[in-house]
PDB file of C-alpha atoms and ligand atoms in Angstrom:
ATOM      1  CA  UNK A   1      40.551 -32.737   8.373  1.00  0.00           C
ATOM      2  CA  UNK A   2      41.293 -36.670   9.480  1.00  0.00           C
ATOM      3  CA  UNK A   3      41.058 -39.667   7.198  1.00  0.00           C
ATOM      4  CA  UNK A   4      41.811 -43.192   8.547  1.00  0.00           C
ATOM      5  CA  UNK A   5      42.398 -46.441   6.312  1.00  0.00           C
ATOM      6  CA  UNK A   6      43.917 -49.164   7.640  1.00  0.00           C
ATOM      7  CA  UNK A   7      47.355 -48.042   8.993  1.00  0.00           C
ATOM      8  CA  UNK A   8      47.263 -44.847   7.221  1.00  0.00           C
ATOM      9  CA  UNK A   9      46.052 -41.492   8.767  1.00  0.00           C
ATOM     10  CA  UNK A  10      46.017 -38.417   7.067  1.00  0.00           C
ATOM     11  CA  UNK A  11      45.119 -35.263   9.198  1.00  0.00           C
ATOM     12  CA  UNK A  12      45.407 -31.643   9.459  1.00  0.00           C
ATOM     13  CA  UNK A  13      48.824 -30.193  10.578  1.00  0.00           C
ATOM     14  CA  UNK A  14      48.839 -28.458  13.927  1.00  0.00           C
ATOM     15  CA  UNK A  15      52.005 -26.167  15.174  1.00  0.00           C
ATOM     16  CA  UNK A  16      53.212 -29.357  17.046  1.00  0.00           C
ATOM     17  CA  UNK A  17      54.088 -30.491  13.139  1.00  0.00           C
ATOM     18  CA  UNK A  18      55.785 -27.276  12.563  1.00  0.00           C
ATOM     19  CA  UNK A  19      59.351 -28.526  13.321  1.00  0.00           C
ATOM     20  CA  UNK A  20      58.930 -31.649  11.057  1.00  0.00           C
ATOM     21  CA  UNK A  21      57.519 -30.124   8.354  1.00  0.00           C
ATOM     22  CA  UNK A  22      60.237 -27.428   8.476  1.00  0.00           C
ATOM     23  CA  UNK A  23      62.875 -30.135   8.581  1.00  0.00           C
ATOM     24  CA  UNK A  24      61.474 -31.833   5.392  1.00  0.00           C
ATOM     25  CA  UNK A  25      61.058 -28.614   3.269  1.00  0.00           C
ATOM     26  CA  UNK A  26      64.375 -27.648   3.967  1.00  0.00           C
ATOM     27  CA  UNK A  27      66.158 -30.926   3.176  1.00  0.00           C
ATOM     28  CA  UNK A  28      67.277 -31.299  -0.383  1.00  0.00           C
ATOM     29  CA  UNK A  29      66.917 -34.943  -0.383  1.00  0.00           C
ATOM     30  CA  UNK A  30      63.160 -34.526   0.240  1.00  0.00           C
ATOM     31  CA  UNK A  31      62.543 -31.761  -1.842  1.00  0.00           C
ATOM     32  CA  UNK A  32      64.698 -32.548  -5.120  1.00  0.00           C
ATOM     33  CA  UNK A  33      61.470 -34.505  -6.361  1.00  0.00           C
ATOM     34  CA  UNK A  34      59.355 -30.994  -6.650  1.00  0.00           C
ATOM     35  CA  UNK A  35      62.128 -29.129  -7.783  1.00  0.00           C
ATOM     36  CA  UNK A  36      64.278 -27.730  -4.784  1.00  0.00           C
ATOM     37  CA  UNK A  37      67.165 -29.682  -4.741  1.00  0.00           C
ATOM     38  CA  UNK A  38      68.740 -27.674  -2.085  1.00  0.00           C
ATOM     39  CA  UNK A  39      65.333 -27.551   0.249  1.00  0.00           C
ATOM     40  CA  UNK A  40      63.462 -24.149   0.193  1.00  0.00           C
ATOM     41  CA  UNK A  41      65.589 -22.509   2.958  1.00  0.00           C
ATOM     42  CA  UNK A  42      62.386 -21.393   5.005  1.00  0.00           C
ATOM     43  CA  UNK A  43      62.465 -20.114   8.539  1.00  0.00           C
ATOM     44  CA  UNK A  44      60.649 -21.897  11.008  1.00  0.00           C
ATOM     45  CA  UNK A  45      58.282 -18.884  11.959  1.00  0.00           C
ATOM     46  CA  UNK A  46      57.167 -19.150   8.195  1.00  0.00           C
ATOM     47  CA  UNK A  47      56.342 -22.797   8.595  1.00  0.00           C
ATOM     48  CA  UNK A  48      53.992 -21.965  11.532  1.00  0.00           C
ATOM     49  CA  UNK A  49      52.678 -19.218   9.583  1.00  0.00           C
ATOM     50  CA  UNK A  50      51.683 -21.514   6.915  1.00  0.00           C
ATOM     51  CA  UNK A  51      49.944 -23.981   9.228  1.00  0.00           C
ATOM     52  CA  UNK A  52      48.099 -21.286  11.038  1.00  0.00           C
ATOM     53  CA  UNK A  53      46.884 -19.393   7.629  1.00  0.00           C
ATOM     54  CA  UNK A  54      44.884 -22.846   6.975  1.00  0.00           C
ATOM     55  CA  UNK A  55      41.726 -21.886   8.405  1.00  0.00           C
ATOM     56  CA  UNK A  56      39.205 -23.752   6.314  1.00  0.00           C
ATOM     57  CA  UNK A  57      38.254 -27.088   4.698  1.00  0.00           C
ATOM     58  CA  UNK A  58      39.101 -25.873   1.155  1.00  0.00           C
ATOM     59  CA  UNK A  59      42.784 -24.875   1.842  1.00  0.00           C
ATOM     60  CA  UNK A  60      44.453 -27.611   4.085  1.00  0.00           C
ATOM     61  CA  UNK A  61      47.979 -28.969   4.881  1.00  0.00           C
ATOM     62  CA  UNK A  62      47.940 -32.260   6.363  1.00  0.00           C
ATOM     63  CA  UNK A  63      50.210 -34.808   7.896  1.00  0.00           C
ATOM     64  CA  UNK A  64      50.533 -38.686   6.587  1.00  0.00           C
ATOM     65  CA  UNK A  65      51.055 -41.063   9.299  1.00  0.00           C
ATOM     66  CA  UNK A  66      51.620 -44.868   8.663  1.00  0.00           C
ATOM     67  CA  UNK A  67      51.613 -47.052  11.832  1.00  0.00           C
ATOM     68  CA  UNK A  68      51.467 -43.798  13.866  1.00  0.00           C
ATOM     69  CA  UNK A  69      54.480 -42.346  12.288  1.00  0.00           C
ATOM     70  CA  UNK A  70      54.894 -38.912  10.375  1.00  0.00           C
ATOM     71  CA  UNK A  71      56.037 -39.683   7.000  1.00  0.00           C
ATOM     72  CA  UNK A  72      54.862 -37.062   4.692  1.00  0.00           C
ATOM     73  CA  UNK A  73      52.476 -34.281   4.009  1.00  0.00           C
ATOM     74  CA  UNK A  74      49.655 -33.594   1.653  1.00  0.00           C
ATOM     75  CA  UNK A  75      48.298 -30.145   1.004  1.00  0.00           C
ATOM     76  CA  UNK A  76      45.311 -29.104  -1.186  1.00  0.00           C
ATOM     77  CA  UNK A  77      43.561 -26.178  -2.310  1.00  0.00           C
ATOM     78  CA  UNK A  78      39.859 -26.133  -3.841  1.00  0.00           C
ATOM     79  CA  UNK A  79      38.822 -23.378  -5.799  1.00  0.00           C
ATOM     80  CA  UNK A  80      35.307 -23.515  -7.867  1.00  0.00           C
ATOM     81  CA  UNK A  81      34.731 -27.273  -8.710  1.00  0.00           C
ATOM     82  CA  UNK A  82      38.400 -28.210  -8.899  1.00  0.00           C
ATOM     83  CA  UNK A  83      40.660 -29.590  -6.116  1.00  0.00           C
ATOM     84  CA  UNK A  84      44.233 -29.072  -6.520  1.00  0.00           C
ATOM     85  CA  UNK A  85      46.548 -31.552  -4.188  1.00  0.00           C
ATOM     86  CA  UNK A  86      50.357 -32.140  -3.679  1.00  0.00           C
ATOM     87  CA  UNK A  87      51.490 -35.087  -1.841  1.00  0.00           C
ATOM     88  CA  UNK A  88      54.878 -36.507  -0.476  1.00  0.00           C
ATOM     89  CA  UNK A  89      56.208 -39.452   1.090  1.00  0.00           C
ATOM     90  CA  UNK A  90      59.154 -37.480   2.749  1.00  0.00           C
ATOM     91  CA  UNK A  91      60.643 -40.381   4.753  1.00  0.00           C
ATOM     92  CA  UNK A  92      62.434 -42.657   2.188  1.00  0.00           C
ATOM     93  CA  UNK A  93      61.924 -45.315   4.353  1.00  0.00           C
ATOM     94  CA  UNK A  94      58.236 -45.551   3.145  1.00  0.00           C
ATOM     95  CA  UNK A  95      58.901 -44.772  -0.636  1.00  0.00           C
ATOM     96  CA  UNK A  96      58.757 -47.388  -3.226  1.00  0.00           C
ATOM     97  CA  UNK A  97      56.311 -49.573  -0.719  1.00  0.00           C
ATOM     98  CA  UNK A  98      53.262 -49.225  -2.415  1.00  0.00           C
ATOM     99  CA  UNK A  99      51.814 -46.715   0.067  1.00  0.00           C
ATOM    100  CA  UNK A 100      51.522 -43.870  -2.472  1.00  0.00           C
ATOM    101  CA  UNK A 101      48.470 -45.108  -4.526  1.00  0.00           C
ATOM    102  CA  UNK A 102      46.721 -46.118  -1.288  1.00  0.00           C
ATOM    103  CA  UNK A 103      47.204 -42.664   0.186  1.00  0.00           C
ATOM    104  CA  UNK A 104      46.578 -40.700  -2.970  1.00  0.00           C
ATOM    105  CA  UNK A 105      43.155 -43.136  -3.674  1.00  0.00           C
ATOM    106  CA  UNK A 106      41.938 -42.273  -0.228  1.00  0.00           C
ATOM    107  CA  UNK A 107      42.633 -38.607  -0.523  1.00  0.00           C
ATOM    108  CA  UNK A 108      40.658 -38.604  -3.864  1.00  0.00           C
ATOM    109  CA  UNK A 109      37.691 -40.598  -2.325  1.00  0.00           C
ATOM    110  CA  UNK A 110      37.774 -37.738   0.377  1.00  0.00           C
ATOM    111  CA  UNK A 111      37.902 -34.703  -1.573  1.00  0.00           C
ATOM    112  CA  UNK A 112      35.159 -36.153  -3.937  1.00  0.00           C
ATOM    113  CA  UNK A 113      32.749 -37.202  -0.882  1.00  0.00           C
ATOM    114  CA  UNK A 114      33.395 -35.357   2.193  1.00  0.00           C
ATOM    115  CA  UNK A 115      30.003 -33.834   3.287  1.00  0.00           C
ATOM    116  CA  UNK A 116      31.587 -30.439   4.413  1.00  0.00           C
ATOM    117  CA  UNK A 117      33.454 -29.691   1.212  1.00  0.00           C
ATOM    118  CA  UNK A 118      31.099 -31.144  -1.373  1.00  0.00           C
ATOM    119  CA  UNK A 119      27.821 -29.533   0.206  1.00  0.00           C
ATOM    120  CA  UNK A 120      28.825 -26.266  -0.353  1.00  0.00           C
ATOM    121  CA  UNK A 121      31.292 -26.615  -3.254  1.00  0.00           C
ATOM    122  CA  UNK A 122      31.064 -30.102  -5.074  1.00  0.00           C
ATOM    123  CA  UNK A 123      34.295 -31.144  -6.412  1.00  0.00           C
ATOM    124  CA  UNK A 124      33.922 -32.400  -9.732  1.00  0.00           C
ATOM    125  CA  UNK A 125      37.678 -32.546 -10.820  1.00  0.00           C
ATOM    126  CA  UNK A 126      40.876 -33.025  -9.294  1.00  0.00           C
ATOM    127  CA  UNK A 127      44.030 -31.746 -11.072  1.00  0.00           C
ATOM    128  CA  UNK A 128      47.731 -31.907 -10.133  1.00  0.00           C
ATOM    129  CA  UNK A 129      51.135 -31.958 -11.822  1.00  0.00           C
ATOM    130  CA  UNK A 130      54.667 -33.229 -11.453  1.00  0.00           C
ATOM    131  CA  UNK A 131      58.213 -32.429 -12.849  1.00  0.00           C
ATOM    132  CA  UNK A 132      59.087 -34.324 -16.104  1.00  0.00           C
ATOM    133  CA  UNK A 133      62.125 -35.533 -14.307  1.00  0.00           C
ATOM    134  CA  UNK A 134      59.758 -37.422 -11.773  1.00  0.00           C
ATOM    135  CA  UNK A 135      59.713 -40.612 -13.502  1.00  0.00           C
ATOM    136  CA  UNK A 136      58.790 -42.451 -10.728  1.00  0.00           C
ATOM    137  CA  UNK A 137      55.379 -40.307 -10.052  1.00  0.00           C
ATOM    138  CA  UNK A 138      54.535 -40.643 -13.703  1.00  0.00           C
ATOM    139  CA  UNK A 139      54.508 -44.244 -13.571  1.00  0.00           C
ATOM    140  CA  UNK A 140      52.401 -44.494 -10.365  1.00  0.00           C
ATOM    141  CA  UNK A 141      49.820 -42.054 -12.002  1.00  0.00           C
ATOM    142  CA  UNK A 142      49.724 -43.587 -15.384  1.00  0.00           C
ATOM    143  CA  UNK A 143      50.576 -47.201 -14.783  1.00  0.00           C
ATOM    144  CA  UNK A 144      49.132 -47.763 -11.255  1.00  0.00           C
ATOM    145  CA  UNK A 145      46.370 -45.313 -10.971  1.00  0.00           C
ATOM    146  CA  UNK A 146      45.286 -45.440 -14.348  1.00  0.00           C
ATOM    147  CA  UNK A 147      44.724 -41.368 -14.575  1.00  0.00           C
ATOM    148  CA  UNK A 148      44.525 -39.110 -17.121  1.00  0.00           C
ATOM    149  CA  UNK A 149      47.766 -37.290 -18.704  1.00  0.00           C
ATOM    150  CA  UNK A 150      46.096 -33.877 -19.965  1.00  0.00           C
ATOM    151  CA  UNK A 151      49.417 -32.034 -20.862  1.00  0.00           C
ATOM    152  CA  UNK A 152      52.979 -31.033 -20.688  1.00  0.00           C
ATOM    153  CA  UNK A 153      53.882 -27.515 -19.782  1.00  0.00           C
ATOM    154  CA  UNK A 154      57.329 -27.126 -21.267  1.00  0.00           C
ATOM    155  CA  UNK A 155      59.624 -24.674 -18.907  1.00  0.00           C
ATOM    156  CA  UNK A 156      56.753 -23.624 -17.020  1.00  0.00           C
ATOM    157  CA  UNK A 157      59.331 -22.746 -14.059  1.00  0.00           C
ATOM    158  CA  UNK A 158      62.786 -21.708 -13.392  1.00  0.00           C
ATOM    159  CA  UNK A 159      63.936 -23.344 -10.088  1.00  0.00           C
ATOM    160  CA  UNK A 160      66.116 -21.868  -7.318  1.00  0.00           C
ATOM    161  CA  UNK A 161      69.221 -23.244  -9.514  1.00  0.00           C
ATOM    162  CA  UNK A 162      68.302 -21.499 -12.315  1.00  0.00           C
ATOM    163  CA  UNK A 163      66.985 -24.575 -14.314  1.00  0.00           C
ATOM    164  CA  UNK A 164      64.008 -24.679 -16.477  1.00  0.00           C
ATOM    165  CA  UNK A 165      61.393 -27.253 -15.565  1.00  0.00           C
ATOM    166  CA  UNK A 166      58.700 -29.039 -17.453  1.00  0.00           C
ATOM    167  CA  UNK A 167      55.402 -30.353 -15.733  1.00  0.00           C
ATOM    168  CA  UNK A 168      53.668 -33.062 -16.561  1.00  0.00           C
ATOM    169  CA  UNK A 169      49.753 -32.522 -16.051  1.00  0.00           C
ATOM    170  CA  UNK A 170      47.226 -34.942 -14.719  1.00  0.00           C
ATOM    171  CA  UNK A 171      43.288 -34.964 -14.059  1.00  0.00           C
ATOM    172  CA  UNK A 172      40.673 -36.976 -12.983  1.00  0.00           C
ATOM    173  CA  UNK A 173      36.994 -36.371 -12.584  1.00  0.00           C
ATOM    174  CA  UNK A 174      34.506 -37.391 -10.263  1.00  0.00           C
ATOM    175  CA  UNK A 175      32.877 -39.667 -12.829  1.00  0.00           C
ATOM    176  CA  UNK A 176      36.360 -41.218 -13.729  1.00  0.00           C
ATOM    177  CA  UNK A 177      37.331 -41.615 -10.163  1.00  0.00           C
ATOM    178  CA  UNK A 178      33.940 -43.756  -9.482  1.00  0.00           C
ATOM    179  CA  UNK A 179      33.969 -45.576 -12.334  1.00  0.00           C
ATOM    180  CA  UNK A 180      37.377 -46.813 -11.707  1.00  0.00           C
ATOM    181  CA  UNK A 181      36.103 -48.365  -8.456  1.00  0.00           C
ATOM    182  CA  UNK A 182      33.500 -50.468  -9.992  1.00  0.00           C
TER     183      UNK A 182
HETATM  184  C1  LIG B 201      55.630 -40.475  -5.882  1.00  0.00           C
HETATM  185  C2  LIG B 201      54.980 -41.251  -4.577  1.00  0.00           C
HETATM  186  C3  LIG B 201      53.708 -40.684  -4.225  1.00  0.00           C
HETATM  187  C4  LIG B 201      54.784 -42.777  -4.925  1.00  0.00           C
HETATM  188  O1  LIG B 201      54.367 -43.629  -3.905  1.00  0.00           O
HETATM  189  P1  LIG B 201      55.356 -44.714  -3.670  1.00  0.00           P
HETATM  190  O2  LIG B 201      54.583 -45.430  -2.677  1.00  0.00           O
HETATM  191  O3  LIG B 201      56.883 -44.573  -3.614  1.00  0.00           O
HETATM  192  O4  LIG B 201      55.178 -45.634  -5.076  1.00  0.00           O
HETATM  193  P2  LIG B 201      54.732 -47.108  -5.066  1.00  0.00           P
HETATM  194  O5  LIG B 201      55.743 -47.711  -4.233  1.00  0.00           O
HETATM  195  O6  LIG B 201      53.493 -47.649  -5.377  1.00  0.00           O
HETATM  196  O7  LIG B 201      55.370 -47.606  -6.805  1.00  0.00           O
HETATM  197  C5  LIG B 201      56.680 -47.066  -6.961  1.00  0.00           C
HETATM  198  C6  LIG B 201      57.011 -47.359  -8.444  1.00  0.00           C
HETATM  199  O8  LIG B 201      57.760 -46.628  -9.019  1.00  0.00           O
HETATM  200  C7  LIG B 201      58.622 -47.379  -9.706  1.00  0.00           C
HETATM  201  N1  LIG B 201      59.947 -46.648  -9.680  1.00  0.00           N
HETATM  202  C8  LIG B 201      60.708 -46.424  -8.688  1.00  0.00           C
HETATM  203  N2  LIG B 201      61.676 -45.535  -9.018  1.00  0.00           N
HETATM  204  C9  LIG B 201      61.592 -45.264 -10.492  1.00  0.00           C
HETATM  205  C10 LIG B 201      61.940 -44.223 -11.429  1.00  0.00           C
HETATM  206  N3  LIG B 201      63.078 -43.465 -11.160  1.00  0.00           N
HETATM  207  N4  LIG B 201      61.529 -44.526 -12.634  1.00  0.00           N
HETATM  208  C11 LIG B 201      60.079 -44.770 -13.063  1.00  0.00           C
HETATM  209  N5  LIG B 201      59.586 -45.855 -12.007  1.00  0.00           N
HETATM  210  C12 LIG B 201      60.411 -46.046 -10.855  1.00  0.00           C
HETATM  211  C13 LIG B 201      58.795 -48.761  -9.079  1.00  0.00           C
HETATM  212  O9  LIG B 201      59.488 -49.560  -9.731  1.00  0.00           O
HETATM  213  C14 LIG B 201      57.243 -49.053  -8.600  1.00  0.00           C
HETATM  214  O10 LIG B 201      56.380 -49.632  -9.750  1.00  0.00           O
HETATM  215  P3  LIG B 201      56.056 -51.002  -9.636  1.00  0.00           P
HETATM  216  O11 LIG B 201      55.189 -51.103  -8.442  1.00  0.00           O
HETATM  217  O12 LIG B 201      55.086 -50.945 -10.891  1.00  0.00           O
HETATM  218  O13 LIG B 201      57.163 -51.773  -9.691  1.00  0.00           O
HETATM  219  C15 LIG B 201      56.166 -41.325  -3.307  1.00  0.00           C
HETATM  220  O14 LIG B 201      57.293 -41.931  -3.793  1.00  0.00           O
HETATM  221  C16 LIG B 201      56.740 -39.803  -2.998  1.00  0.00           C
HETATM  222  O15 LIG B 201      55.791 -38.987  -2.449  1.00  0.00           O
HETATM  223  N6  LIG B 201      57.916 -39.597  -3.536  1.00  0.00           N
HETATM  224  C17 LIG B 201      58.438 -38.190  -3.067  1.00  0.00           C
HETATM  225  C18 LIG B 201      57.927 -36.951  -3.459  1.00  0.00           C
HETATM  226  C19 LIG B 201      56.928 -37.029  -4.765  1.00  0.00           C
HETATM  227  O16 LIG B 201      57.702 -37.418  -6.023  1.00  0.00           O
HETATM  228  N7  LIG B 201      55.949 -36.466  -4.710  1.00  0.00           N
HETATM  229  C20 LIG B 201      55.064 -36.670  -6.091  1.00  0.00           C
HETATM  230  C21 LIG B 201      55.286 -35.019  -6.696  1.00  0.00           C
HETATM  231  S1  LIG B 201      54.145 -34.812  -8.149  1.00  0.00           S
END
């Protein structure tokens, strides 16, 4: 897949991105926001396998580029009528610069309108979560994007350091997305 909006590109990852993705995933400073304060400790071969396993439009691993520079990643899976995405601006120089909401809205529009996806499997809802500690992400979702918090999963996961983590769940329906743009 490939989406372009102003100076932002979101495109499917290729084997050429494996080194960069692996570097991000093994970097605790990047991964602490998603619960891996020491990184995931993944060998490069596993990152390559992950990229190679994404064979169709319903399961994608993507690179976010700003002004031609790889600055982060997006992944999503579509099951039934729901898309489950995740995103990270990994390069800290590009965080807190208002790119997140733009990137997320561009992705939502793609998921709700892409012909290839929606002709076979119309996406009615997008659902994702964030860790309770990730106050920046919650602020962006609730105050900047105005999306619906649907619940909290207390102690849903023990992170690799043994700490129990709580997640905050969000959803946006097709109707809510198009209404928000009127
Ligand atoms: C979360 C993320 C997508 C947000 O995108 P972004 O472009 O950095 O966000 P913005 O610049 O639009 O906005 C950041 C807002 O958070 C606020 N903020 C920054 N740190 C904060 C904190 N610790 N607590 C609460 N709010 C905070 C800023 O003041 C700003 O709000 P404002 O515009 O109302 O002043 C991005 O920072 C990111 O990818 N972070 C790393 C990985 C991650 O957390 N992914 C999401 C996992 S669910």
